[in-house]
Short mmCIF file of C-alpha atoms and ligand atoms in Angstrom, two decimals:
data_model
loop_
_atom_site.label_atom_id
_atom_site.label_comp_id
_atom_site.label_asym_id
_atom_site.label_seq_id
_atom_site.Cartn_x
_atom_site.Cartn_y
_atom_site.Cartn_z
CA MET E 1 -120.69 -31.45 -45.23
CA LYS E 2 -122.88 -31.68 -41.66
CA LYS E 3 -121.23 -31.63 -39.28
CA LEU E 4 -122.58 -32.68 -34.53
CA LYS E 5 -121.55 -30.20 -31.72
CA LEU E 6 -120.19 -31.21 -29.11
CA GLN E 7 -120.19 -30.19 -25.39
CA SER E 8 -116.44 -27.48 -26.79
CA GLY E 9 -118.55 -26.20 -29.20
CA ASP E 10 -116.70 -27.67 -31.12
CA GLN E 11 -118.44 -29.25 -34.63
CA ILE E 12 -117.42 -32.42 -35.11
CA PRO E 13 -118.07 -33.69 -39.28
CA MET E 14 -120.73 -36.54 -39.78
CA PHE E 15 -118.51 -38.26 -41.62
CA GLY E 16 -114.98 -38.85 -41.20
CA LEU E 17 -111.51 -41.68 -43.44
CA GLY E 18 -111.21 -44.46 -40.88
CA THR E 19 -107.78 -45.72 -41.13
CA TRP E 20 -107.46 -49.00 -39.69
CA LYS E 21 -106.22 -51.75 -41.45
CA SER E 22 -104.81 -48.87 -44.09
CA GLU E 23 -101.45 -49.94 -44.26
CA PRO E 24 -98.49 -47.75 -44.57
CA GLY E 25 -98.02 -48.24 -48.46
CA GLU E 26 -101.68 -47.66 -49.37
CA VAL E 27 -102.52 -45.10 -46.10
CA TYR E 28 -100.65 -42.06 -47.84
CA GLU E 29 -102.08 -42.44 -50.97
CA ALA E 30 -106.07 -42.63 -49.22
CA VAL E 31 -105.96 -39.48 -47.21
CA LYS E 32 -104.83 -38.03 -49.80
CA GLU E 33 -107.27 -38.80 -52.12
CA ALA E 34 -109.44 -38.58 -49.26
CA ILE E 35 -108.96 -34.60 -48.89
CA LYS E 36 -108.81 -33.87 -52.40
CA VAL E 37 -112.72 -35.22 -52.51
CA GLY E 38 -112.99 -33.17 -49.90
CA TYR E 39 -113.40 -35.56 -46.85
CA ARG E 40 -112.48 -33.24 -43.45
CA HIS E 41 -111.97 -36.00 -41.24
CA ILE E 42 -109.55 -38.61 -40.77
CA ASP E 43 -109.86 -41.11 -37.45
CA CYS E 44 -106.15 -42.34 -36.73
CA SER E 45 -104.70 -44.83 -34.36
CA PRO E 46 -100.62 -45.76 -33.25
CA ILE E 47 -102.06 -48.55 -33.42
CA TYR E 48 -102.30 -48.90 -36.26
CA GLY E 49 -99.02 -48.63 -37.23
CA ASN E 50 -99.73 -46.18 -39.97
CA GLU E 51 -99.70 -42.46 -37.95
CA LYS E 52 -96.33 -41.18 -39.28
CA GLU E 53 -97.58 -42.08 -43.30
CA ILE E 54 -100.46 -39.64 -42.81
CA GLY E 55 -98.03 -36.81 -41.45
CA ASN E 56 -96.71 -37.21 -43.99
CA ALA E 57 -99.94 -36.74 -46.52
CA LEU E 58 -101.43 -34.49 -43.80
CA SER E 59 -98.22 -32.20 -44.50
CA ASP E 60 -98.19 -32.70 -48.38
CA VAL E 61 -102.23 -31.41 -48.39
CA PHE E 62 -100.89 -28.63 -46.23
CA LYS E 63 -98.22 -26.90 -48.67
CA GLU E 64 -99.62 -28.03 -51.54
CA GLY E 65 -102.75 -24.90 -50.29
CA ILE E 66 -105.40 -28.02 -50.90
CA VAL E 67 -107.16 -27.37 -47.16
CA GLN E 68 -105.50 -25.90 -43.56
CA ARG E 69 -104.86 -27.49 -40.63
CA GLU E 70 -108.27 -26.01 -39.52
CA ASP E 71 -110.03 -27.09 -42.33
CA LEU E 72 -109.95 -30.89 -41.01
CA TRP E 73 -111.26 -32.74 -37.31
CA ILE E 74 -109.01 -35.15 -36.43
CA THR E 75 -108.92 -37.54 -33.93
CA SER E 76 -106.47 -40.12 -32.49
CA LYS E 77 -106.60 -42.14 -29.38
CA LEU E 78 -103.93 -43.34 -26.49
CA TRP E 79 -103.33 -47.24 -26.99
CA CYS E 80 -103.59 -49.90 -24.51
CA ASN E 81 -100.44 -49.63 -22.94
CA ALA E 82 -99.64 -45.97 -22.45
CA HIS E 83 -103.20 -45.50 -19.48
CA GLY E 84 -102.19 -43.82 -16.10
CA ALA E 85 -102.54 -40.08 -14.65
CA ASN E 86 -98.01 -39.05 -16.43
CA ARG E 87 -98.41 -41.58 -19.48
CA VAL E 88 -101.44 -39.73 -21.73
CA LEU E 89 -98.32 -36.51 -21.98
CA PRO E 90 -95.81 -38.64 -23.45
CA ALA E 91 -98.25 -41.06 -25.66
CA VAL E 92 -100.06 -37.57 -27.68
CA GLU E 93 -96.43 -36.75 -28.03
CA SER E 94 -96.33 -39.25 -29.56
CA THR E 95 -99.24 -39.42 -31.77
CA LEU E 96 -98.88 -35.10 -32.45
CA ARG E 97 -94.59 -35.98 -33.60
CA ASP E 98 -95.94 -38.82 -35.65
CA LEU E 99 -98.88 -37.07 -37.44
CA GLN E 100 -97.48 -33.79 -37.84
CA ILE E 101 -99.22 -31.54 -36.57
CA ASP E 102 -99.79 -29.54 -33.15
CA TYR E 103 -103.16 -30.95 -31.35
CA LEU E 104 -106.00 -33.56 -32.15
CA ASP E 105 -109.63 -32.10 -32.58
CA LEU E 106 -110.27 -35.07 -30.17
CA TYR E 107 -108.48 -38.08 -28.89
CA LEU E 108 -109.63 -40.94 -27.26
CA ILE E 109 -108.54 -43.41 -24.79
CA HIS E 110 -108.59 -46.23 -26.90
CA TRP E 111 -109.89 -49.33 -25.01
CA PRO E 112 -111.39 -49.20 -21.29
CA ILE E 113 -108.11 -52.08 -20.98
CA VAL E 114 -104.81 -51.29 -19.30
CA LEU E 115 -101.12 -53.38 -20.91
CA LYS E 116 -98.22 -53.10 -19.81
CA PRO E 117 -96.01 -50.45 -20.59
CA GLU E 118 -93.74 -53.16 -22.83
CA VAL E 119 -97.61 -54.97 -24.44
CA LEU E 120 -98.96 -53.32 -27.65
CA TYR E 121 -100.72 -56.50 -28.62
CA PRO E 122 -101.15 -59.55 -25.35
CA GLU E 123 -100.77 -62.47 -25.42
CA LYS E 124 -100.85 -63.74 -21.85
CA GLY E 125 -103.06 -62.94 -19.16
CA SER E 126 -99.87 -61.00 -17.40
CA ASP E 127 -99.77 -59.37 -19.87
CA LEU E 128 -102.55 -56.92 -19.13
CA LEU E 129 -103.38 -55.07 -15.37
CA SER E 130 -106.39 -54.51 -13.89
CA LEU E 131 -109.14 -51.89 -13.71
CA ALA E 132 -107.68 -51.56 -9.56
CA GLN E 133 -104.37 -51.31 -10.26
CA VAL E 134 -104.63 -48.32 -13.31
CA PRO E 135 -108.30 -46.39 -12.48
CA LEU E 136 -109.74 -45.67 -15.47
CA LEU E 137 -109.55 -42.53 -13.46
CA ASP E 138 -106.38 -41.71 -13.04
CA THR E 139 -105.37 -42.49 -17.13
CA TRP E 140 -109.18 -40.42 -17.59
CA LYS E 141 -107.18 -37.57 -15.37
CA GLY E 142 -104.12 -37.68 -17.69
CA MET E 143 -106.70 -37.49 -21.41
CA GLN E 144 -107.96 -33.82 -18.63
CA ASP E 145 -104.88 -32.56 -18.43
CA ILE E 146 -104.03 -33.13 -21.92
CA HIS E 147 -106.90 -31.41 -23.07
CA SER E 148 -106.36 -27.89 -20.48
CA LYS E 149 -102.73 -27.85 -22.18
CA GLY E 150 -104.60 -27.53 -25.42
CA LEU E 151 -102.59 -30.47 -27.40
CA SER E 152 -106.19 -31.64 -28.12
CA LYS E 153 -108.97 -29.32 -28.37
CA ASN E 154 -111.81 -32.10 -27.08
CA ILE E 155 -111.74 -35.67 -25.50
CA GLY E 156 -113.09 -38.53 -25.21
CA VAL E 157 -113.07 -41.95 -24.94
CA SER E 158 -113.73 -45.78 -27.41
CA ASN E 159 -115.43 -48.59 -26.68
CA PHE E 160 -117.14 -48.00 -22.99
CA SER E 161 -120.33 -48.90 -21.97
CA ILE E 162 -122.82 -46.77 -20.09
CA LYS E 163 -121.86 -48.14 -16.33
CA LYS E 164 -117.32 -47.30 -17.35
CA ILE E 165 -118.86 -43.71 -18.84
CA LYS E 166 -121.39 -42.83 -15.74
CA HIS E 167 -117.92 -43.49 -13.92
CA LEU E 168 -115.59 -41.71 -15.54
CA ILE E 169 -118.48 -38.56 -15.17
CA GLU E 170 -119.27 -39.44 -11.28
CA GLY E 171 -115.55 -39.28 -10.42
CA SER E 172 -114.00 -36.65 -12.30
CA GLY E 173 -117.36 -34.35 -12.62
CA VAL E 174 -116.34 -34.14 -16.58
CA THR E 175 -118.41 -35.77 -19.29
CA PRO E 176 -116.35 -37.60 -22.67
CA SER E 177 -117.49 -35.61 -25.48
CA VAL E 178 -117.22 -39.42 -27.92
CA ASN E 179 -118.42 -42.42 -27.06
CA GLN E 180 -116.14 -44.22 -30.23
CA ILE E 181 -118.11 -47.86 -30.73
CA GLU E 182 -118.69 -50.46 -32.84
CA MET E 183 -121.72 -49.69 -34.52
CA HIS E 184 -124.21 -50.95 -37.62
CA PRO E 185 -127.44 -52.55 -38.80
CA TYR E 186 -126.26 -55.53 -36.76
CA LEU E 187 -125.39 -53.63 -33.64
CA PRO E 188 -127.59 -50.61 -33.67
CA GLN E 189 -126.97 -49.76 -29.12
CA VAL E 190 -129.79 -48.32 -29.14
CA GLN E 191 -128.77 -48.25 -25.38
CA MET E 192 -125.72 -46.65 -26.03
CA ASN E 193 -127.68 -43.79 -28.11
CA GLU E 194 -130.29 -42.90 -25.52
CA PHE E 195 -127.90 -42.30 -22.56
CA ALA E 196 -125.69 -40.87 -24.76
CA GLN E 197 -128.29 -38.42 -26.89
CA GLU E 198 -129.63 -37.78 -22.40
CA ASN E 199 -125.92 -37.29 -21.63
CA ASN E 200 -124.62 -34.77 -24.41
CA ILE E 201 -122.58 -36.79 -25.82
CA VAL E 202 -122.19 -37.96 -29.85
CA LEU E 203 -121.57 -41.17 -30.18
CA THR E 204 -118.89 -42.06 -33.81
CA ALA E 205 -119.74 -45.70 -35.43
CA TYR E 206 -116.29 -48.17 -36.25
CA SER E 207 -116.39 -51.06 -38.32
CA PRO E 208 -119.42 -49.78 -39.96
CA LEU E 209 -118.85 -52.03 -42.83
CA GLY E 210 -119.08 -54.96 -41.00
CA SER E 211 -114.70 -54.25 -40.61
CA PHE E 212 -115.19 -57.21 -43.70
CA ASP E 213 -111.35 -56.19 -44.12
CA ARG E 214 -110.05 -57.70 -40.75
CA LEU E 215 -107.03 -60.48 -39.98
CA PRO E 216 -108.34 -64.17 -40.07
CA GLN E 217 -107.81 -64.75 -37.22
CA PHE E 218 -110.26 -61.45 -36.58
CA LYS E 219 -113.54 -63.10 -37.39
CA ARG E 220 -115.22 -66.52 -37.06
CA ALA E 221 -116.15 -68.98 -40.03
CA ASP E 222 -120.17 -67.89 -39.87
CA GLU E 223 -120.09 -64.03 -39.47
CA PRO E 224 -123.10 -62.55 -41.40
CA ASN E 225 -122.21 -59.88 -44.08
CA LEU E 226 -123.57 -56.27 -44.00
CA PHE E 227 -123.19 -56.37 -48.54
CA LYS E 228 -124.33 -59.33 -48.82
CA ASP E 229 -128.24 -58.49 -46.25
CA ILE E 230 -130.54 -58.64 -48.18
CA VAL E 231 -132.53 -55.11 -46.74
CA VAL E 232 -129.65 -53.28 -46.75
CA ASN E 233 -129.30 -54.90 -51.13
CA LYS E 234 -133.18 -54.13 -51.00
CA ILE E 235 -132.54 -50.48 -50.03
CA ALA E 236 -129.45 -49.97 -52.50
CA GLU E 237 -131.31 -51.10 -55.36
CA LYS E 238 -134.07 -49.12 -54.68
CA HIS E 239 -131.59 -45.83 -55.03
CA LYS E 240 -129.40 -47.16 -56.59
CA SER E 241 -126.37 -46.53 -55.07
CA SER E 242 -124.48 -50.14 -52.45
CA PRO E 243 -125.11 -51.28 -50.19
CA ALA E 244 -122.01 -49.94 -48.42
CA GLN E 245 -124.04 -46.17 -49.07
CA VAL E 246 -126.89 -47.42 -47.80
CA LEU E 247 -125.09 -48.39 -44.79
CA ILE E 248 -123.00 -45.54 -44.34
CA LYS E 249 -126.31 -43.07 -44.91
CA TRP E 250 -128.05 -45.30 -41.98
CA ALA E 251 -125.65 -44.65 -39.46
CA ILE E 252 -126.30 -40.56 -40.18
CA ASP E 253 -129.79 -40.28 -40.47
CA ARG E 254 -129.45 -42.15 -36.42
CA ASN E 255 -127.56 -38.74 -35.88
CA THR E 256 -124.31 -40.89 -35.31
CA VAL E 257 -120.36 -40.02 -36.65
CA VAL E 258 -119.79 -42.67 -38.87
CA ILE E 259 -115.31 -43.87 -40.42
CA PRO E 260 -115.82 -46.72 -42.43
CA LYS E 261 -112.31 -46.86 -43.81
CA SER E 262 -110.52 -47.74 -48.05
CA VAL E 263 -107.89 -47.08 -49.84
CA ASN E 264 -109.69 -47.66 -53.21
CA LYS E 265 -110.05 -43.82 -54.71
CA ASN E 266 -113.40 -45.49 -56.60
CA ARG E 267 -114.64 -46.40 -52.62
CA ILE E 268 -113.45 -43.17 -50.67
CA LYS E 269 -115.37 -41.60 -53.52
CA GLN E 270 -118.65 -43.36 -53.81
CA ASN E 271 -118.37 -43.47 -49.44
CA LEU E 272 -118.63 -39.02 -49.00
CA GLU E 273 -120.76 -39.43 -51.49
CA ALA E 274 -122.97 -41.94 -49.39
CA THR E 275 -123.95 -38.51 -47.57
CA LYS E 276 -126.41 -37.85 -49.90
CA LEU E 277 -128.54 -40.46 -50.33
CA LYS E 278 -132.37 -39.66 -49.54
CA LEU E 279 -133.41 -42.77 -47.27
CA ASP E 280 -136.36 -42.79 -46.17
CA LYS E 281 -138.60 -43.90 -43.57
CA GLU E 282 -139.58 -46.96 -44.62
CA ASP E 283 -135.95 -47.87 -45.24
CA MET E 284 -134.60 -46.20 -41.63
CA ASN E 285 -136.92 -48.47 -40.55
CA ALA E 286 -136.66 -51.80 -42.65
CA ILE E 287 -132.86 -51.80 -41.28
CA ASP E 288 -134.11 -51.49 -37.79
CA ASN E 289 -135.67 -53.84 -37.92
CA VAL E 290 -133.06 -55.83 -40.01
CA GLY E 291 -133.30 -58.76 -37.04
CA ILE E 292 -129.82 -59.95 -36.55
CA ASP E 293 -127.46 -59.06 -33.68
CA TYR E 294 -124.19 -59.59 -34.31
CA ARG E 295 -121.19 -58.11 -32.34
CA PHE E 296 -117.84 -58.80 -34.89
CA LEU E 297 -115.10 -56.86 -32.88
CA ASP E 298 -116.05 -58.39 -29.41
CA GLY E 299 -113.17 -57.89 -27.56
CA SER E 300 -111.72 -61.88 -27.21
CA ILE E 301 -108.63 -60.71 -27.88
CA TRP E 302 -108.84 -59.75 -24.23
CA ALA E 303 -111.10 -62.67 -22.13
CA ILE E 304 -107.41 -64.34 -22.22
CA PRO E 305 -106.86 -66.92 -19.80
CA ASP E 306 -105.54 -65.14 -16.96
CA SER E 307 -106.18 -62.33 -18.26
CA PRO E 308 -108.49 -59.50 -15.43
CA TYR E 309 -111.33 -59.02 -18.73
CA THR E 310 -113.65 -61.58 -19.30
CA ILE E 311 -116.20 -60.76 -22.21
CA GLU E 312 -118.49 -60.01 -19.43
CA ASN E 313 -116.70 -57.56 -17.87
CA LEU E 314 -115.95 -55.31 -20.47
CA TRP E 315 -118.67 -54.36 -22.80
CA ASP E 316 -121.06 -54.77 -18.69
CA GLU E 317 -123.61 -56.66 -20.45
P1 LIG Q 401 -110.57 -51.24 -49.76
O1 LIG Q 401 -110.53 -49.86 -48.68
O2 LIG Q 401 -110.24 -51.99 -50.66
O3 LIG Q 401 -112.19 -50.32 -50.22
P2 LIG Q 401 -115.29 -50.78 -41.76
O4 LIG Q 401 -115.29 -49.58 -42.32
O5 LIG Q 401 -116.26 -51.22 -41.32
O6 LIG Q 401 -113.06 -50.69 -41.40
O7 LIG Q 401 -115.32 -51.57 -44.10
C1 LIG Q 401 -113.64 -51.35 -44.29
C2 LIG Q 401 -114.37 -52.56 -45.53
O8 LIG Q 401 -114.27 -52.05 -46.51
C3 LIG Q 401 -112.69 -52.73 -46.33
O9 LIG Q 401 -111.99 -54.48 -46.02
C4 LIG Q 401 -112.96 -51.86 -47.35
O10 LIG Q 401 -111.82 -52.28 -49.04
C5 LIG Q 401 -114.29 -51.89 -47.69
N1 LIG Q 401 -114.80 -51.18 -48.01
C6 LIG Q 401 -115.06 -49.92 -47.47
N2 LIG Q 401 -115.43 -49.44 -48.47
C7 LIG Q 401 -116.43 -49.80 -49.29
C8 LIG Q 401 -117.64 -49.40 -51.13
N3 LIG Q 401 -117.89 -48.63 -50.83
N4 LIG Q 401 -117.72 -51.71 -51.58
C9 LIG Q 401 -117.99 -51.76 -51.00
N5 LIG Q 401 -116.16 -51.78 -50.17
C10 LIG Q 401 -116.01 -50.98 -48.97
#
C-alpha cells in the first residue's frame, strides 16, 4: 500500500477506513474485515460513538495474530468540548482506553470550534465558546504536550483553513502534520493543496464519496450525488470499475490520503481494490473539470443563532 511521509518521518498509508456513521453494532465486523483483507489505516473519533467497538475489533485482530499494533495506522480526534491546553490529555487518554491501545499514530483537533465541556452538539448559541475565550493556540499547546508524552506519534488538525493553520504555525513554530478536510471532485481544495505542499502538510480527504448516509437533517434535498456524476460514471465504465473506485483513486493520484467509509463486506473489499486502478491523465483532467462546486458538510451546525461562529469565519472564505 502506498504511503506518504509526514514531517516526523512516519509514513501514513494513503488509503484507510473511515468510521464516521458506522454504527456500534456494525463497526466491529467492518474493522475486522477491513484489516483481514489488507487495510492498515483506521480513522476514528470519539464523537462517532463507536471507539469502544473499534477497540474490541483491534484487540481481537491483535489476539488472533492477524496484525500487530505497529502494522496499523490509527488516527483519532479531539472533540470540540475538550479544547484548551489542559483538557487534551484526559481526552486522548479516554480515546486510548476505548481503542485499547497505548498510542495513536495521529491525533487531530477535529474542528476549530469550541463547545462547553458538557455539550456534544450545540443546540443554542450559548453552548459554544469563542476562539477568543479558548484560543486555538492553547489547544495546540495541549496537543504538543500529549505528543511529547508519546501518546500520539503525530499531531494535526481537521477542518482548518489556511489562515488558521498559519496562525498555529506563527504562534507556536509547530506545523500540523496533517489537515483532514472534506475533499472530492466537487470540492478539490486546490488552494489548500498548494499551501499544504509548500508547508509539508499531508491532506486527508474525508467524505470522498459524498457521505450519502448522513442523517437527513444534515442533507439538502437538492444536493448533487457523486455516484451519479456523468464524468465519474464514464470513467468507471471505461475501466470496468465502480464510481466509488474512481473517486478513491482520483484522491490517491492527487497525492492525498483517502478514508472512504463502508460497513459492507463487498464494498470494503472493492474500495481497497480501487488502489490498483490505473487512471490516465485524460481521466484526471476530466474529473478536475467536472464543473460542480459543492461542500456537503458546510459547517452550518455551528453557525446557529447567537453562536460566535459563522460559515464565513469557520472557513475563512
Ligand atoms: P456502506 O457503508 O453501506 O458501504 P463517505 O466515505 O464519503 O462518507 O461515504 C460513505 C457512504 O458511501 C456510505 O453510505 C457507504 O455505504 C457508501 N459506500 C462506501 N463504499 C461504497 C462503494 N464502493 N459503492 C457504493 N457505496 C459505497
